[in-house]
């Protein structure tokens, strides 16, 4: 809520998913930016991953 308040009074900007936008916050039209972030994976080498966890890791590692 603090970030929303600061953005709404012009004291900053933020990136939000569409479903979190409320009436008082509107997306800036025409501004297209690319946001990238490096991700790492930490796992216990002696534990078996669930099918869902393995699918997620495969998705993340192959999304280039």
CSV table of C-alpha atoms in Angstrom, one decimal:
chain,number,residue,atom,x,y,z
A,1,UNK,CA,0.0,0.0,0.0
A,2,UNK,CA,2.9,2.4,0.7
A,3,UNK,CA,4.2,2.0,-2.9
A,4,UNK,CA,0.8,2.5,-4.4
A,5,UNK,CA,0.4,5.7,-2.3
A,6,UNK,CA,3.8,7.1,-3.3
A,7,UNK,CA,3.1,6.4,-7.0
A,8,UNK,CA,-0.4,7.9,-6.8
A,9,UNK,CA,1.0,11.2,-5.5
A,10,UNK,CA,3.8,11.3,-8.0
A,11,UNK,CA,6.7,10.4,-5.7
A,12,UNK,CA,7.8,7.4,-7.8
A,13,UNK,CA,6.9,4.7,-10.3
A,14,UNK,CA,6.4,1.0,-10.1
A,15,UNK,CA,5.8,-2.1,-12.1
A,16,UNK,CA,2.5,-3.9,-11.3
A,17,UNK,CA,0.6,-6.9,-12.8
A,18,UNK,CA,-2.6,-5.8,-14.5
A,19,UNK,CA,-4.7,-7.5,-11.9
A,20,UNK,CA,-3.3,-5.3,-9.1
A,21,UNK,CA,-4.0,-2.0,-10.8
A,22,UNK,CA,-6.8,0.0,-9.2
A,23,UNK,CA,-8.8,2.9,-10.4
A,24,UNK,CA,-6.4,5.5,-9.0
A,25,UNK,CA,-3.4,4.0,-10.7
A,26,UNK,CA,-3.4,4.0,-14.5
A,27,UNK,CA,-0.8,2.5,-16.8
A,28,UNK,CA,1.3,5.0,-18.8
A,29,UNK,CA,0.2,4.5,-22.4
A,30,UNK,CA,2.9,4.2,-25.1
A,31,UNK,CA,5.7,3.3,-22.7
A,32,UNK,CA,7.0,-0.1,-23.6
A,33,UNK,CA,10.0,-1.3,-21.6
A,34,UNK,CA,11.7,-4.6,-21.4
A,35,UNK,CA,12.3,-5.9,-17.9
A,36,UNK,CA,14.8,-8.7,-17.4
A,37,UNK,CA,16.1,-10.5,-14.4
A,38,UNK,CA,18.5,-13.3,-13.8
A,39,UNK,CA,17.1,-16.2,-11.9
A,40,UNK,CA,19.0,-18.9,-10.0
A,41,UNK,CA,17.8,-22.3,-8.9
A,42,UNK,CA,18.8,-23.8,-5.5
A,43,UNK,CA,17.8,-27.3,-4.7
A,44,UNK,CA,18.9,-30.2,-2.5
A,45,UNK,CA,20.9,-32.6,-4.7
A,46,UNK,CA,19.7,-35.7,-2.8
A,47,UNK,CA,16.0,-35.0,-3.0
A,48,UNK,CA,13.8,-35.9,-5.9
A,49,UNK,CA,11.9,-33.1,-7.5
A,50,UNK,CA,8.1,-33.3,-8.1
A,51,UNK,CA,7.0,-33.4,-11.7
A,52,UNK,CA,5.7,-29.8,-11.3
A,53,UNK,CA,9.0,-28.6,-9.9
A,54,UNK,CA,11.0,-30.2,-12.6
A,55,UNK,CA,8.6,-28.8,-15.3
A,56,UNK,CA,9.1,-25.3,-13.8
A,57,UNK,CA,12.9,-25.6,-13.8
A,58,UNK,CA,12.8,-26.9,-17.4
A,59,UNK,CA,10.6,-23.9,-18.4
A,60,UNK,CA,12.9,-21.4,-16.7
A,61,UNK,CA,16.1,-22.8,-18.1
A,62,UNK,CA,14.7,-23.1,-21.7
A,63,UNK,CA,13.1,-19.7,-21.8
A,64,UNK,CA,15.8,-17.7,-23.6
